[in-house]
Structures are given as structure tokens and as C-alpha cells.
């Protein structure tokens, strides 16, 4: 079940990467690269830090799903763009799942709760950061004006806290993922923003 949810999250992240390729007028190869990086980048960085073989290189599905997303966007990107609000909700769910699972995996490999939570954030937002850098954009992580990294950080912290307190498995993962999802969706709907430095212009 976790792998299925993982692939769904990868698919949604890949769609956003491929759409970025369309906006940047990249060819299909560029779109595929952005889709793969967005979908898999955070998990690959996490696994490399943990010194384990990345999950993306253990299953064909992890590579083929982003390619399928690229094909869909290549042929039907106007239709995909029209359902972007739905994709953003699914993206919030993927952010929550990746952050929670990334934190749990880091704990299993012996990291402290603090470091595990930070690695959970990397898992959730790392792919998007790589996408932005490759596309020539300032990474969203550096101007978290739409509260993307903040929910991931809070959810990863809760995941680390629950695991440290003895609550493991899917109940802890679900609780942390739902917190991230709720905060991200609430931020989108209520237009919550992280504060700017005093005197800085919007």
C-alpha cells in the first residue's frame, strides 16, 4: 500500500515538473528530466545521505511513472493545467507522505530525531528545489511565501516526535502526513504567507 501511495505522489510531482518544462518551452527531453528530478530528487538525496541504494534505482516503476506523466503533459498540457487546483491538493498529499516516510526511514537508519526531521523535509521538497534550479528559477524553498517547506518541517517534526515516543508504523505516518496536508491546503485556501524581513517589499 505504501509503495502505491509513493508512486501516486511521484506521478503528481512529475506532472508539476513536466508542466514547468512546458512553461519554460523545453523539448520533450527537458520535460522528462524535470519530471524525473521533481519526482525522485528528494528521495535520491535522502538515500545518498543515508548511504543506501536509492529506492528509485530498485524498481522500474519509479522511473517509468515520471515518464508516463511526461507523455501525458506533452500531449495534453492545456487539460492538465486546467486541473491544476486538483493537482495542488494531490501535491499536498504527496508532500505529507514523502516528508513522513522520509523522516521514518532516517530514524530507522539511526539518525537523531532532529536530523531525521530535516531529512524528511529534504525528501518532501528536494525534488522541487532541483526542478527550480534546473529551470532557472529561485527555489521555492528560499522564499517560502506559500508555506510549502514549513508544513513539511512541522509534519516531519511530529513524525520524529511520535516515533521517539514509541508510536511507529502507519498510524504515525498517517498522522504526520495528514498534518502536512492540512497545513498546506489551509495555506493555499487562506493565503497564509511566511513573513518577510521588516521593511522588505512584497
XYZ file of C-alpha atoms in Angstrom:
202
model
C 0.000 0.000 0.000
C 2.833 2.395 0.889
C 4.508 1.766 -2.481
C 1.261 2.528 -4.316
C 0.878 5.817 -2.436
C 4.539 6.521 -3.129
C 4.006 6.065 -6.858
C 0.922 8.296 -6.793
C 2.975 11.016 -5.119
C 5.750 10.533 -7.666
C 3.224 10.820 -10.507
C 1.809 14.105 -9.216
C 5.242 15.593 -8.571
C 6.297 14.512 -12.063
C 3.303 16.285 -13.591
C 4.348 19.556 -11.954
C 7.897 19.081 -13.228
C 6.756 18.400 -16.788
C 4.430 21.419 -16.667
C 7.382 23.565 -15.638
C 9.126 22.260 -18.763
C 6.192 23.394 -20.895
C 6.241 26.857 -19.319
C 9.986 27.096 -19.984
C 9.462 25.938 -23.609
C 11.693 22.888 -23.173
C 11.565 19.952 -25.566
C 10.319 16.535 -24.514
C 13.750 15.532 -23.197
C 13.914 18.592 -20.981
C 10.381 17.925 -19.773
C 11.305 14.348 -18.887
C 14.398 15.463 -16.981
C 12.388 17.962 -14.926
C 9.675 15.361 -14.295
C 12.194 12.763 -13.098
C 14.087 15.244 -10.929
C 10.932 16.628 -9.334
C 9.514 13.199 -8.611
C 12.648 11.386 -7.485
C 15.179 14.028 -6.465
C 14.223 14.327 -2.801
C 14.211 10.583 -2.213
C 17.503 10.082 -4.038
C 19.208 12.816 -1.997
C 17.820 11.280 1.203
C 19.074 7.796 0.348
C 22.502 9.080 -0.675
C 22.813 10.865 2.668
C 21.813 7.628 4.399
C 24.412 5.790 2.286
C 21.905 3.298 0.861
C 20.981 2.447 -2.710
C 18.219 4.874 -3.752
C 14.764 3.317 -3.975
C 14.422 4.913 -7.417
C 17.072 2.505 -8.700
C 15.430 -0.604 -7.295
C 12.112 -0.511 -9.140
C 11.235 0.263 -12.758
C 8.027 1.905 -11.617
C 9.912 4.781 -10.033
C 11.454 5.638 -13.400
C 8.529 4.788 -15.685
C 5.846 6.695 -13.757
C 7.530 10.098 -14.295
C 7.982 9.231 -17.972
C 4.266 8.445 -18.226
C 3.493 11.790 -16.604
C 5.750 13.484 -19.158
C 3.883 11.870 -22.059
C 0.540 12.991 -20.636
C 1.718 16.587 -20.223
C 3.433 16.595 -23.632
C 0.200 15.794 -25.465
C -2.438 17.246 -23.143
C -0.760 20.002 -21.135
C -3.644 22.507 -21.578
C -6.014 19.993 -19.977
C -3.531 19.151 -17.215
C -3.048 22.863 -16.481
C -6.825 23.305 -16.142
C -6.977 20.737 -13.341
C -4.007 22.320 -11.560
C -6.080 23.112 -8.415
C -6.757 19.389 -8.030
C -3.103 18.615 -8.676
C -2.078 21.075 -5.969
C -4.252 19.224 -3.476
C -2.703 15.918 -4.533
C 0.709 17.569 -4.376
C -0.025 18.500 -0.749
C -0.848 14.862 -0.048
C 2.396 13.770 -1.717
C 4.354 16.331 0.296
C 2.901 14.956 3.506
C 3.554 11.337 2.589
C 7.131 11.939 1.400
C 8.016 14.031 4.447
C 6.653 11.454 6.899
C 8.142 8.440 5.133
C 11.484 10.204 4.700
C 11.633 11.012 8.403
C 10.758 7.453 9.387
C 13.394 5.994 7.088
C 16.037 8.330 8.504
C 15.120 7.253 12.044
C 15.392 3.601 11.040
C 18.953 4.276 9.881
C 19.935 5.715 13.242
C 19.686 9.464 12.741
C 18.696 11.654 15.674
C 15.086 12.958 15.688
C 16.260 16.437 14.655
C 18.367 15.197 11.752
C 15.653 12.749 10.716
C 13.091 15.562 10.592
C 15.418 17.680 8.468
C 15.951 14.763 6.109
C 12.182 14.316 5.944
C 11.904 17.894 4.710
C 14.602 17.202 2.118
C 12.605 14.199 0.929
C 9.465 16.304 0.561
C 10.851 19.454 -1.038
C 14.195 18.342 -2.538
C 12.773 17.348 -5.909
C 11.016 20.679 -6.337
C 14.204 22.511 -5.431
C 16.191 20.596 -8.066
C 13.431 21.309 -10.601
C 13.571 25.038 -9.909
C 17.367 25.174 -10.140
C 17.396 23.297 -13.461
C 14.607 25.529 -14.796
C 16.459 28.697 -13.829
C 14.051 29.678 -11.054
C 14.766 30.740 -7.469
C 13.928 27.587 -5.465
C 10.608 27.873 -3.670
C 12.380 26.704 -0.519
C 14.251 30.021 -0.391
C 11.119 32.162 -0.437
C 8.528 30.027 1.273
C 5.789 32.584 0.678
C 3.170 29.888 0.110
C 4.104 27.812 3.147
C 5.446 24.740 1.378
C 8.538 23.894 3.389
C 7.008 24.972 6.715
C 4.254 22.309 6.702
C 6.848 19.710 5.690
C 9.065 20.754 8.599
C 6.235 20.640 11.128
C 4.983 17.287 9.859
C 8.466 15.796 9.867
C 8.960 17.070 13.410
C 5.723 15.434 14.530
C 6.750 12.196 12.824
C 10.088 12.223 14.636
C 8.375 13.014 17.918
C 5.818 10.234 17.568
C 8.471 7.687 16.651
C 10.670 8.767 19.543
C 7.651 8.417 21.827
C 7.144 4.829 20.715
C 4.406 5.284 18.099
C 5.622 3.639 14.887
C 4.138 2.291 11.666
C 1.267 3.568 9.600
C -0.626 5.388 12.414
C 2.325 7.726 12.976
C 2.946 8.126 9.241
C -0.720 8.883 8.582
C -0.928 11.413 11.414
C 2.169 13.297 10.258
C 1.157 13.179 6.590
C -2.339 14.482 7.390
C -0.876 17.371 9.371
C 1.302 18.400 6.431
C -1.641 18.012 4.048
C -3.980 20.104 6.214
C -1.453 22.887 6.741
C -0.558 23.073 3.058
C -4.170 23.100 1.861
C -5.131 25.647 4.529
C -2.210 27.857 3.464
C -3.372 27.741 -0.160
C -7.007 28.491 0.675
C -6.375 31.154 3.312
C -3.329 32.598 1.533
C -1.078 32.180 4.555
C 2.411 33.514 3.958
C 5.715 33.361 5.763
C 6.784 36.823 6.988
C 9.244 38.981 5.109
C 12.051 40.922 6.773
C 10.912 44.238 8.236
C 10.757 46.883 5.529
C 11.130 44.406 2.657
C 8.770 44.980 -0.260
C 6.327 42.319 -1.460
